[in-house]
Amino acid sequence: MSLLDTRERRRASPPPPPVAVRPGLGRRIRAAKWSYLYLAPMAVLLLAFVVYPIFASFGYTFYRWNGIGAPGDYVGLANFRQILHDGIFWGAVGHTFVYAFVLVPVQLLLALALALVLNNPKLKFALFFRTVYFIPVVTSAAVVGVVIQLMLANFGDSAGSLLAKTGVGDGQIDWLGDPHTALAVIIAIGIWHTLGYNLVYFLAGLQTIPAELYEAAKLDGCGPVQSFFRITIPMLRQVGVVIVVLAFIGSFQVFDLVQVLTGGGPYFATEVVNTYIYHLAFGGSAGAAAQPDIGLASAASFLYGLLLIVFSALQVLALRGISRRRTVANQ
Amino acid sequence: MSTLSQRPRPRTRLSLRQGRRGLLYLVLLGGGLIWLYPFLWALGSSLKSTDGFFSGGLNPIPSEFHWSNYSEAWTQADFGRFFVNTVLFATGTVIVTLLATSMAGYVLARTDFPGKKLWLGLVGVTLFLPHGYTIIPVFDLIQRLHLLNTLWSVVIVQSAGGMVFGTFLFMGYFTTIDRGLEDAARVDGANFHQIFWRIMLPLSGPMLATVGLFACINAWNSFFIPLVFTLSRPELHTLSVGMFNFIGQNSTAWTLVCAGSVITLAPIVLIFVVLQRFFINGLAGAVKQ
């Protein structure tokens, strides 16, 4: 039928021009004027307050500048040299990576397990539990940090004294003041605070898996464990890659929680890159400079940005490689 | 004994399953209690006496209820003013974010124009770059625009920070809407603006709720941006900033700090609980694509 239609049409109309010539660039830009206008508010805000500052702070890396007045004292690459030779910077990089590489796997496993349970349509109060586990995400890390700091203080029936009753410790555990425990406590709080995001992402991923797959597997005699590894995990792979990448990006930017809980102390034991840069830029107890130095802070943030871009690229490539190899193997 | 053995098999299996399910609920509830414990503790401690606070430790239940902690925190730390500032700041941020991200998301999802791919690439890269401390150039820019120490500056800088994520959410959402709708509207003579404002935007209710709630939560919890841009105008401070002033000035009044925390956290938790259906489903929808 459609063949007949086209034939008739062809006969009726004059032959079309051989190949539609792509209109010139100027013409295409003019034709899309409304698109540009609609994009403009977002583009202006992003360029002015996110993109421009990144380049502007690169300009500051060549100066020794305390942030007051115009930068004047040109020092060339000295700031980069100083940061690269600062043990505290590398310590902060190390702590940030420990934070991310402990938090992400633990949190993702917890979130996946919880999502599997909450995804069961027969479970009652699923919405209630989902809300409960999501609530910390809604609250500010700064305010929650103050509350948890107070909770962990050693007064009354503190966590330390409760442990002492069961025979562990002497009752005076300085959770955030002891360099050996502080980072672990911060990681635990970080897991608590952001678990909700990954729970929701996993729930969404699980909902994309058609129920028929599970039914078919059941008919073929697959147990729940088998169908988990043969259906759930492979079907979650695509969403999983996004979740892992987002979780790492978030962890590498950790700031509020550390700043409120320990300020990077004690003795730089919890200094992460963002608190290190903050201390360089606005002064304070830690960092290579006692005086605020925007130049040093900008150099540190530039180096860290480079490190993150390289790491992110490697991560995406590795995850893509894994999923491609598995897809081939499955076929 | 004999009655037990006479029970038909399926029932035993059922009760076993019931037992397992009961255990599951118990674990979920226990975990939930841990998850909510810091909030319960803050709520309880906000009602304690100063002595009760120090002797109570981790116990959230106050021995006597000091409701006056709230009125004291409210008046002493000027929380009334901070509350109004926070509401204005959050509302402004939600409006700016929704307008900018929905319009950008629409044209990026539905129209083609030179430079689109380049722009998308740039936007993607900014997601990876750390930019929390680029605050100095931003401060400089705001100063030159003569917006320093206004709530406008806080709204604009905060909105700009949340722009990318919101745009991606709207982009994902608009690509799922049937193209036939737009074509039909165009045939009926609707122009570009009418299609967006009369058809596409009203259709994107769930995403407006999700992105709006997201912007609202982030603005309400924002600490660093309102702090830096209202440094010399304490009367423009928001709740989270105001609370930290308060800690500096009265470092011993911890029960009032807890009352302040509850005042700061309660509204946003309440908004979330009321609107959470949109929020979680909207996020879920965005992940699905």
Coordinates of C-alpha atoms in Angstrom, one line a residue:
Chain A
M1 CA 0.0 0.0 0.0
S2 CA 2.7 2.4 1.0
L3 CA 4.6 1.4 -2.1
L4 CA 1.7 2.3 -4.2
D5 CA 1.3 5.6 -2.4
T6 CA 4.9 6.6 -3.0
R7 CA 4.8 5.6 -6.6
E8 CA 1.7 7.7 -7.2
R9 CA 3.2 10.7 -5.3
R10 CA 6.4 10.4 -7.3
R11 CA 4.4 10.5 -10.5
A12 CA 2.4 13.5 -9.3
S13 CA 5.2 15.8 -8.1
P14 CA 8.3 16.9 -9.9
P15 CA 11.5 15.0 -8.9
P16 CA 13.1 16.3 -5.7
P17 CA 16.5 18.0 -5.7
P18 CA 19.2 15.3 -5.6
V19 CA 20.4 15.8 -2.0
A20 CA 19.1 18.3 0.4
V21 CA 22.1 20.7 1.0
R22 CA 22.8 21.3 4.6
P23 CA 22.0 24.9 5.3
G24 CA 24.9 27.1 6.2
L25 CA 26.0 27.6 9.8
G26 CA 24.8 31.2 10.0
R27 CA 21.4 30.1 8.8
R28 CA 21.1 27.2 11.2
I29 CA 22.1 29.5 14.1
R30 CA 19.4 32.0 13.0
A31 CA 16.8 29.3 12.7
A32 CA 17.6 28.1 16.3
K33 CA 17.3 31.6 17.9
W34 CA 14.6 30.5 20.4
S35 CA 16.7 27.5 21.4
Y36 CA 19.5 29.8 22.3
L37 CA 17.2 32.2 24.1
Y38 CA 15.8 29.4 26.3
L39 CA 19.2 28.0 27.0
A40 CA 20.5 31.5 27.9
P41 CA 19.5 31.7 31.6
M42 CA 21.1 28.4 32.4
A43 CA 24.1 29.1 30.2
V44 CA 24.8 32.5 31.7
L45 CA 24.5 31.3 35.3
L46 CA 26.7 28.3 34.6
L47 CA 29.3 30.2 32.7
A48 CA 29.5 33.1 35.2
F49 CA 29.4 31.2 38.5
V50 CA 30.8 27.7 37.7
V51 CA 33.0 27.8 34.5
Y52 CA 34.5 31.3 34.7
P53 CA 35.6 30.8 38.4
I54 CA 37.5 27.6 37.5
F55 CA 39.5 29.5 34.9
A56 CA 39.9 32.6 37.1
S57 CA 41.2 30.5 39.9
F58 CA 43.8 29.1 37.5
G59 CA 45.0 32.6 37.0
Y60 CA 45.5 33.0 40.8
T61 CA 47.8 30.0 40.9
F62 CA 50.8 32.1 39.8
Y63 CA 50.4 34.6 42.6
R64 CA 51.1 34.8 46.2
W65 CA 47.8 36.5 47.3
N66 CA 45.9 36.7 50.5
G67 CA 42.6 37.5 48.8
I68 CA 42.6 41.2 49.7
G69 CA 42.9 43.8 46.9
A70 CA 44.3 42.7 43.6
P71 CA 46.8 39.8 43.2
G72 CA 50.2 41.4 42.7
D73 CA 53.1 39.1 43.8
Y74 CA 53.9 36.9 40.8
V75 CA 55.7 33.7 41.8
G76 CA 55.4 31.6 38.6
L77 CA 55.1 27.9 39.4
A78 CA 56.3 28.2 43.0
N79 CA 52.8 27.5 44.3
F80 CA 52.6 24.2 42.4
R81 CA 56.0 23.2 43.6
Q82 CA 55.1 24.0 47.2
I83 CA 51.9 21.9 47.1
L84 CA 53.6 19.0 45.4
H85 CA 56.2 18.9 48.2
D86 CA 53.6 19.3 51.0
G87 CA 53.1 16.1 52.9
I88 CA 49.8 17.4 54.3
F89 CA 48.4 17.7 50.8
W90 CA 49.3 14.1 49.9
G91 CA 48.0 13.0 53.3
A92 CA 44.7 14.8 52.5
V93 CA 44.6 13.1 49.1
G94 CA 45.2 9.8 50.9
H95 CA 42.4 10.4 53.4
T96 CA 40.0 11.4 50.7
F97 CA 40.7 8.3 48.7
V98 CA 40.4 6.1 51.9
Y99 CA 37.1 7.9 52.6
A100 CA 35.8 7.2 49.1
F101 CA 37.2 3.6 48.8
V102 CA 35.7 2.5 52.1
L103 CA 32.5 4.4 51.9
V104 CA 31.4 3.6 48.4
P105 CA 31.6 -0.2 48.5
V106 CA 30.1 -0.5 52.0
Q107 CA 27.4 1.9 51.2
L108 CA 26.5 0.4 47.8
L109 CA 26.3 -3.1 49.3
L110 CA 24.0 -1.9 52.1
A111 CA 21.9 0.2 49.7
L112 CA 21.6 -2.7 47.3
A113 CA 20.5 -5.2 50.0
L114 CA 18.0 -2.7 51.4
A115 CA 16.7 -1.9 47.9
L116 CA 16.2 -5.7 47.2
V117 CA 14.2 -6.0 50.4
L118 CA 12.1 -2.8 49.8
N119 CA 11.5 -3.7 46.2
N120 CA 9.4 -6.7 47.2
P121 CA 5.8 -5.8 46.3
K122 CA 4.6 -8.0 49.2
L123 CA 6.4 -6.0 51.8
K124 CA 4.2 -3.8 53.9
F125 CA 5.1 -0.2 54.8
A126 CA 7.8 -0.1 52.1
L127 CA 7.1 3.6 51.5
F128 CA 7.5 4.2 55.3
F129 CA 10.9 2.4 55.4
R130 CA 12.1 4.1 52.2
T131 CA 11.3 7.5 53.8
V132 CA 13.0 6.7 57.1
Y133 CA 16.3 5.6 55.3
F134 CA 16.1 8.7 53.0
I135 CA 15.6 11.3 55.7
P136 CA 19.3 11.9 56.6
V137 CA 19.9 12.9 52.9
V138 CA 17.4 15.7 53.3
T139 CA 19.1 17.3 56.3
S140 CA 22.2 19.5 56.2
A141 CA 25.5 17.9 56.9
A142 CA 26.5 21.0 58.9
V143 CA 23.6 20.8 61.4
V144 CA 23.6 17.0 61.6
G145 CA 27.3 17.2 62.2
V146 CA 26.9 19.4 65.3
V147 CA 24.2 17.0 66.7
I148 CA 26.4 13.9 66.2
Q149 CA 29.4 15.7 67.7
L150 CA 27.3 16.4 70.8
M151 CA 26.1 12.8 70.8
L152 CA 29.6 11.4 70.8
A153 CA 30.9 13.7 73.5
N154 CA 31.8 12.0 76.7
F155 CA 29.0 12.8 79.2
G156 CA 26.4 10.8 80.9
D157 CA 25.7 7.4 79.4
S158 CA 28.0 8.0 76.5
A159 CA 28.8 5.4 73.8
G160 CA 32.2 4.9 75.4
S161 CA 30.7 4.2 78.9
L162 CA 28.1 1.8 77.4
L163 CA 31.0 -0.1 75.7
A164 CA 32.9 -0.1 79.0
K165 CA 29.9 -1.9 80.6
T166 CA 30.3 -4.7 78.1
G167 CA 34.0 -4.9 78.9
V168 CA 35.5 -2.9 76.0
G169 CA 37.6 0.2 76.8
D170 CA 37.7 2.4 79.8
G171 CA 34.6 4.4 79.1
Q172 CA 36.3 7.5 77.8
I173 CA 36.6 7.0 74.0
D174 CA 37.4 10.2 72.3
W175 CA 35.8 9.2 69.0
L176 CA 36.6 12.3 67.0
G177 CA 39.7 13.5 69.0
D178 CA 41.7 10.3 68.6
P179 CA 43.7 10.2 65.3
H180 CA 43.2 6.4 65.2
T181 CA 39.4 6.5 65.3
A182 CA 38.4 9.9 63.8
L183 CA 38.5 9.0 60.1
A184 CA 36.6 5.7 60.7
V185 CA 33.9 7.6 62.6
I186 CA 33.6 10.2 59.9
I187 CA 33.3 7.4 57.2
A188 CA 30.5 5.7 59.2
I189 CA 28.6 9.0 59.5
G190 CA 29.1 9.6 55.8
I191 CA 27.6 6.2 55.0
W192 CA 24.7 7.0 57.2
H193 CA 24.2 10.5 55.7
T194 CA 24.1 9.6 52.0
L195 CA 22.8 6.0 51.9
G196 CA 19.4 7.2 50.8
Y197 CA 20.5 8.4 47.4
N198 CA 21.9 5.1 46.4
L199 CA 18.9 3.3 47.9
V200 CA 16.6 5.2 45.6
Y201 CA 18.9 4.8 42.6
F202 CA 19.0 1.0 43.1
L203 CA 15.2 0.9 43.6
A204 CA 14.7 2.7 40.3
G205 CA 17.1 0.3 38.6
L206 CA 15.3 -2.7 40.1
Q207 CA 12.0 -1.5 38.8
T208 CA 13.3 -1.5 35.2
I209 CA 13.8 -5.3 35.3
P210 CA 10.7 -7.0 33.9
A211 CA 9.0 -9.4 36.3
E212 CA 8.6 -12.0 33.5
L213 CA 12.3 -12.6 33.6
Y214 CA 12.1 -13.8 37.2
E215 CA 9.0 -15.9 36.5
A216 CA 10.6 -17.6 33.5
A217 CA 13.7 -18.3 35.7
K218 CA 11.5 -19.8 38.4
L219 CA 9.8 -22.1 35.9
D220 CA 13.3 -23.2 34.8
G221 CA 14.1 -24.1 38.4
C222 CA 16.2 -21.1 39.4
G223 CA 16.4 -20.4 43.1
P224 CA 16.5 -16.9 44.5
V225 CA 20.3 -16.9 44.7
Q226 CA 20.7 -18.0 41.1
S227 CA 18.2 -15.5 39.8
F228 CA 19.9 -12.8 41.8
F229 CA 23.3 -13.5 40.1
R230 CA 21.9 -14.4 36.7
I231 CA 19.2 -11.8 36.3
T232 CA 19.4 -9.0 38.9
I233 CA 23.1 -8.3 38.7
P234 CA 23.4 -8.3 34.9
M235 CA 20.3 -6.2 34.4
L236 CA 21.5 -3.7 37.0
R237 CA 24.8 -3.2 35.3
Q238 CA 24.0 -0.1 33.3
V239 CA 22.4 1.8 36.2
G240 CA 25.1 0.4 38.4
V241 CA 27.9 2.1 36.4
V242 CA 26.2 5.4 36.8
I243 CA 25.6 4.8 40.6
V244 CA 29.3 3.9 41.2
V245 CA 30.6 6.9 39.3
L246 CA 28.2 9.3 41.0
A247 CA 29.1 7.8 44.4
F248 CA 32.8 8.4 43.8
I249 CA 32.3 11.9 42.6
G250 CA 30.3 12.7 45.7
S251 CA 32.8 11.2 48.0
F252 CA 35.8 13.0 46.5
Q253 CA 34.0 16.3 47.2
V254 CA 33.4 15.6 50.9
F255 CA 33.6 18.8 52.9
D256 CA 30.8 19.9 55.2
L257 CA 30.8 16.8 57.3
V258 CA 34.6 16.8 58.0
Q259 CA 34.7 20.6 58.5
V260 CA 31.9 20.5 61.1
L261 CA 33.0 17.3 62.9
T262 CA 36.8 17.7 63.1
G263 CA 37.9 20.6 60.9
G264 CA 40.5 18.1 59.5
G265 CA 42.1 17.4 62.9
P266 CA 43.3 15.9 65.1
Y267 CA 46.9 16.4 63.8
F268 CA 45.6 16.4 60.2
A269 CA 44.3 12.8 60.7
T270 CA 41.0 13.6 58.9
E271 CA 42.2 16.4 56.6
V272 CA 40.6 15.8 53.2
V273 CA 41.5 17.7 50.1
N274 CA 38.5 20.1 50.3
T275 CA 39.2 21.0 53.9
Y276 CA 42.9 21.4 53.1
I277 CA 42.1 23.8 50.2
Y278 CA 39.6 25.7 52.5
H279 CA 42.2 26.1 55.2
L280 CA 44.7 27.4 52.6
A281 CA 42.2 29.9 51.2
F282 CA 40.7 31.2 54.4
G283 CA 43.4 30.5 57.0
G284 CA 42.9 28.4 60.1
S285 CA 44.8 25.7 61.9
A286 CA 45.9 23.4 59.1
G287 CA 47.7 23.5 55.8
A288 CA 51.0 24.6 54.5
A289 CA 50.4 28.3 55.2
A290 CA 49.3 29.9 58.4
Q291 CA 48.2 33.0 56.4
P292 CA 45.4 32.7 53.9
D293 CA 46.9 32.2 50.5
I294 CA 44.5 32.1 47.5
G295 CA 47.3 31.3 45.1
L296 CA 48.3 28.1 47.0
A297 CA 44.7 27.1 47.4
S298 CA 44.0 27.6 43.7
A299 CA 47.1 25.5 42.8
A300 CA 46.0 22.7 45.2
S301 CA 42.5 22.7 43.7
F302 CA 43.8 22.7 40.2
L303 CA 46.1 19.7 40.9
Y304 CA 43.3 17.9 42.6
G305 CA 40.9 18.7 39.7
L306 CA 43.5 17.1 37.3
L307 CA 43.8 14.1 39.5
L308 CA 40.0 13.7 39.6
I309 CA 39.6 14.0 35.8
V310 CA 42.2 11.4 35.2
F311 CA 40.7 9.1 37.9
S312 CA 37.1 9.6 36.5
A313 CA 38.2 8.9 33.0
L314 CA 40.0 5.7 34.1
Q315 CA 37.0 4.7 36.1
V316 CA 34.5 5.1 33.2
L317 CA 36.9 3.3 30.8
A318 CA 37.3 0.4 33.3
L319 CA 33.6 0.1 34.0
R320 CA 32.8 0.2 30.3
G321 CA 35.4 -2.4 29.6
I322 CA 34.0 -4.7 32.2
S323 CA 30.4 -4.4 31.1
R324 CA 31.4 -4.9 27.4
R325 CA 33.4 -8.0 28.2
R326 CA 30.6 -9.5 30.3
T327 CA 28.0 -8.7 27.6
V328 CA 30.2 -10.6 25.0
A329 CA 30.7 -13.5 27.4
N330 CA 26.9 -13.7 28.0
Q331 CA 26.1 -14.0 24.4
Chain B
M1 CA 2.0 -33.1 70.5
S2 CA -0.3 -35.2 68.4
T3 CA -2.1 -32.1 67.1
L4 CA 1.2 -30.6 66.1
S5 CA 2.2 -33.6 64.0
Q6 CA -1.3 -33.7 62.4
R7 CA -1.0 -30.2 61.1
P8 CA -1.0 -30.2 57.3
R9 CA 2.4 -29.5 55.8
P10 CA 1.6 -26.3 53.9
R11 CA 0.7 -24.5 57.2
T12 CA 4.0 -25.3 58.8
R13 CA 5.7 -23.8 55.8
L14 CA 3.5 -20.8 55.9
S15 CA 4.3 -20.1 59.6
L16 CA 8.0 -20.6 58.8
R17 CA 7.7 -18.0 56.1
Q18 CA 5.8 -15.7 58.5
G19 CA 8.5 -16.1 61.0
R20 CA 11.1 -15.1 58.5
R21 CA 9.1 -12.1 57.4
G22 CA 8.6 -11.1 61.1
L23 CA 12.4 -11.2 61.5
L24 CA 12.8 -9.1 58.3
Y25 CA 10.5 -6.4 59.7
L26 CA 12.4 -6.5 63.0
V27 CA 15.7 -5.9 61.2
L28 CA 14.2 -3.1 59.0
L29 CA 12.7 -1.4 62.1
G30 CA 16.0 -1.8 64.1
G31 CA 17.9 -0.3 61.2
G32 CA 15.4 2.5 60.9
L33 CA 15.7 3.3 64.5
I34 CA 19.5 3.7 64.1
W35 CA 18.9 5.8 61.1
L36 CA 16.6 8.1 62.9
Y37 CA 18.4 8.1 66.3
P38 CA 20.3 11.3 65.8
F39 CA 17.1 13.1 65.1
L40 CA 15.3 11.6 68.0
W41 CA 18.2 12.4 70.3
A42 CA 18.3 16.1 69.1
L43 CA 14.6 16.3 69.7
G44 CA 14.8 14.9 73.2
S45 CA 17.8 16.9 74.1
S46 CA 16.2 20.1 73.0
L47 CA 13.7 19.6 75.8
K48 CA 16.2 18.7 78.5
S49 CA 17.5 21.0 81.3
T50 CA 21.2 21.8 81.2
D51 CA 21.9 19.3 84.0
G52 CA 19.7 16.7 82.4
F53 CA 21.6 17.2 79.1
F54 CA 24.9 16.4 80.7
S55 CA 23.7 13.5 82.9
G56 CA 21.5 12.0 80.1
G57 CA 24.2 11.3 77.6
L58 CA 22.9 9.1 74.8
N59 CA 19.5 8.7 76.4
P60 CA 17.1 10.9 74.3
I61 CA 14.3 10.9 76.8
P62 CA 14.3 14.1 79.0
S63 CA 13.5 13.6 82.7
E64 CA 11.6 16.9 82.7
F65 CA 10.4 18.9 79.7
H66 CA 11.8 22.4 79.2
W67 CA 9.7 23.8 76.4
S68 CA 11.2 27.2 77.2
N69 CA 14.4 26.1 75.3
Y70 CA 12.5 26.8 72.1
S71 CA 11.3 30.3 72.9
E72 CA 14.7 31.1 74.3
A73 CA 16.5 29.9 71.2
W74 CA 13.9 31.7 69.0
T75 CA 14.4 35.1 70.7
Q76 CA 18.0 34.9 71.8
A77 CA 19.4 33.9 68.5
D78 CA 17.0 35.9 66.4
F79 CA 15.7 32.7 64.7
G80 CA 12.5 34.5 63.6
R81 CA 14.4 36.7 61.2
F82 CA 16.7 33.8 60.1
F83 CA 13.6 31.8 59.4
V84 CA 12.1 34.5 57.1
N85 CA 15.4 34.9 55.3
T86 CA 15.7 31.1 54.8
V87 CA 12.2 31.0 53.3
L88 CA 12.9 33.9 51.0
F89 CA 16.2 32.4 49.9
A90 CA 14.8 28.9 49.3
T91 CA 11.8 30.3 47.4
G92 CA 13.9 32.5 45.2
T93 CA 16.3 29.6 44.5
V94 CA 13.4 27.3 43.6
I95 CA 11.9 29.8 41.1
V96 CA 15.2 30.7 39.4
T97 CA 16.3 27.0 39.2
L98 CA 13.0 25.8 37.8
L99 CA 12.8 28.5 35.1
A100 CA 16.4 28.1 34.0
T101 CA 16.6 24.2 34.1
S102 CA 13.2 23.5 32.5
M103 CA 13.8 25.8 29.6
A104 CA 17.4 24.6 29.1
G105 CA 16.3 20.9 29.5
Y106 CA 13.6 21.4 26.9
V107 CA 15.7 22.9 24.1
L108 CA 18.5 20.4 24.8
A109 CA 16.1 17.5 24.7
R110 CA 13.9 18.6 21.8
T111 CA 15.7 21.0 19.5
D112 CA 18.9 20.8 17.5
F113 CA 21.2 23.8 17.2
P114 CA 24.9 24.4 16.3
G115 CA 27.0 24.0 19.4
K116 CA 24.6 21.7 21.3
K117 CA 27.1 18.8 21.6
L118 CA 29.9 21.1 22.7
W119 CA 27.7 22.6 25.4
L120 CA 26.6 19.2 26.7
G121 CA 30.2 18.1 26.9
L122 CA 31.2 21.3 28.8
V123 CA 28.3 20.8 31.2
G124 CA 29.3 17.2 31.7
V125 CA 32.9 18.1 32.5
T126 CA 31.8 20.7 35.2
L127 CA 30.0 17.8 37.0
F128 CA 33.5 16.2 37.6
L129 CA 35.5 19.3 38.4
P130 CA 35.8 20.2 42.1
H131 CA 34.5 23.8 42.4
G132 CA 33.6 24.3 46.0
Y133 CA 36.5 26.7 46.7
T134 CA 36.2 28.7 43.5
I135 CA 34.3 31.0 45.9
I136 CA 37.0 33.8 45.6
P137 CA 36.4 34.6 41.9
V138 CA 32.6 34.2 42.5
F139 CA 32.9 36.6 45.4
D140 CA 34.8 39.0 43.2
L141 CA 32.2 38.8 40.5
I142 CA 29.3 39.4 42.9
Q143 CA 31.1 42.4 44.3
R144 CA 31.6 43.9 40.8
L145 CA 27.9 43.4 40.1
H146 CA 27.1 45.3 43.3
L147 CA 25.1 42.4 44.7
L148 CA 27.3 41.7 47.8
N149 CA 25.3 41.4 51.0
T150 CA 22.0 41.0 49.3
L151 CA 19.8 37.9 49.4
W152 CA 19.9 38.1 45.5
S153 CA 23.5 37.2 45.5
V154 CA 22.9 34.1 47.6
V155 CA 19.9 33.0 45.4
I156 CA 21.9 33.5 42.2
V157 CA 25.0 31.7 43.3
Q158 CA 23.0 28.8 44.9
S159 CA 20.9 28.4 41.8
A160 CA 23.9 28.3 39.5
G161 CA 25.4 25.5 41.6
G162 CA 22.3 23.2 41.2
M163 CA 21.8 24.0 37.5
V164 CA 23.5 21.0 35.8
F165 CA 21.7 18.3 37.7
G166 CA 18.3 19.9 37.3
T167 CA 18.9 20.4 33.6
F168 CA 19.8 16.7 33.1
L169 CA 16.7 15.6 35.0
F170 CA 14.5 17.8 32.8
M171 CA 16.3 16.7 29.6
G172 CA 15.6 13.0 30.5
Y173 CA 12.0 13.8 31.3
F174 CA 11.3 15.8 28.1
T175 CA 12.8 13.1 25.9
T176 CA 10.1 10.6 27.2
I177 CA 7.2 12.9 26.2
D178 CA 5.5 11.8 22.9
R179 CA 6.7 13.8 20.0
G180 CA 3.3 13.6 18.4
L181 CA 2.0 16.1 20.9
E182 CA 4.3 18.8 19.7
D183 CA 3.6 18.0 16.1
A184 CA -0.1 18.1 16.6
A185 CA 0.2 21.5 18.4
R186 CA 2.4 22.8 15.6
V187 CA -0.2 21.7 13.0
D188 CA -2.8 23.6 15.1
G189 CA -0.6 26.7 14.7
A190 CA 1.1 26.8 18.1
N191 CA 4.5 28.5 18.0
F192 CA 7.6 27.6 19.9
H193 CA 6.7 29.5 23.1
Q194 CA 3.1 28.2 23.2
I195 CA 4.3 24.6 22.8
F196 CA 6.7 25.0 25.8
W197 CA 4.6 27.1 28.2
R198 CA 1.2 25.7 27.4
I199 CA 1.9 22.0 26.7
M200 CA 5.4 20.8 27.7
L201 CA 5.7 22.7 31.0
P202 CA 2.3 21.8 32.4
L203 CA 3.1 18.1 31.4
S204 CA 6.3 18.1 33.5
G205 CA 4.6 18.4 36.9
P206 CA 6.4 15.5 38.5
M207 CA 9.8 16.8 37.3
L208 CA 9.0 20.4 38.5
A209 CA 8.2 18.9 41.9
T210 CA 11.4 16.8 41.9
V211 CA 13.8 19.5 40.8
G212 CA 12.0 22.2 42.9
L213 CA 12.1 20.1 46.0
F214 CA 15.8 19.3 45.3
A215 CA 16.6 23.0 45.0
C216 CA 14.6 23.8 48.1
I217 CA 16.3 21.1 50.2
N218 CA 19.8 22.2 49.0
A219 CA 19.0 25.9 49.6
W220 CA 17.6 25.2 53.0
N221 CA 20.7 23.2 54.0
S222 CA 23.2 25.5 52.4
F223 CA 25.8 26.8 54.8
F224 CA 28.9 28.1 53.0
I225 CA 27.2 30.3 50.3
P226 CA 24.9 32.3 52.6
L227 CA 27.7 32.6 55.1
V228 CA 30.2 34.1 52.6
F229 CA 27.9 36.4 50.8
T230 CA 26.2 37.9 53.8
L231 CA 29.3 38.1 56.0
S232 CA 28.9 41.8 57.0
R233 CA 25.1 41.8 57.2
P234 CA 24.2 39.4 60.1
E235 CA 20.5 40.4 59.7
L236 CA 20.5 38.5 56.3
H237 CA 21.8 35.2 57.7
T238 CA 19.9 32.0 57.2
L239 CA 19.0 29.4 59.8
S240 CA 22.0 27.2 59.3
V241 CA 24.4 30.1 59.4
G242 CA 22.5 31.7 62.3
M243 CA 22.8 28.5 64.3
F244 CA 26.6 28.5 64.0
N245 CA 26.8 32.2 65.2
F246 CA 24.8 31.0 68.2
I247 CA 27.3 28.2 69.0
G248 CA 30.2 30.7 68.9
Q249 CA 28.5 33.1 71.2
N250 CA 27.0 30.8 73.8
S251 CA 29.1 27.7 73.7
T252 CA 27.7 26.3 76.9
A253 CA 23.9 26.5 76.0
W254 CA 23.9 23.1 74.3
T255 CA 20.2 22.4 74.9
L256 CA 19.5 25.7 73.0
V257 CA 21.8 24.5 70.2
C258 CA 19.7 21.3 70.0
A259 CA 16.5 23.4 69.9
G260 CA 18.0 25.4 67.1
S261 CA 18.9 22.2 65.2
V262 CA 15.3 21.0 65.5
I263 CA 14.0 24.4 64.3
T264 CA 16.4 24.3 61.4
L265 CA 15.8 20.7 60.4
A266 CA 12.1 20.2 61.1
P267 CA 10.6 22.3 58.3
I268 CA 12.6 20.7 55.5
V269 CA 12.0 17.2 56.9
L270 CA 8.3 18.0 57.0
I271 CA 8.2 19.3 53.4
F272 CA 10.1 16.2 52.3
V273 CA 7.8 13.8 54.1
V274 CA 4.7 15.5 52.5
L275 CA 6.2 15.7 49.0
Q276 CA 8.5 12.6 49.1
R277 CA 6.3 10.6 46.7
F278 CA 7.2 13.0 43.9
F279 CA 10.7 13.3 45.0
I280 CA 11.7 9.7 45.1
N281 CA 9.7 8.7 42.1
G282 CA 11.1 11.6 40.1
L283 CA 14.6 10.6 40.9
A284 CA 13.8 7.0 40.2
G285 CA 12.3 8.1 36.8
A286 CA 15.4 10.0 35.9
V287 CA 17.6 7.0 36.7
K288 CA 15.4 4.7 34.6
Q289 CA 16.2 6.4 31.3

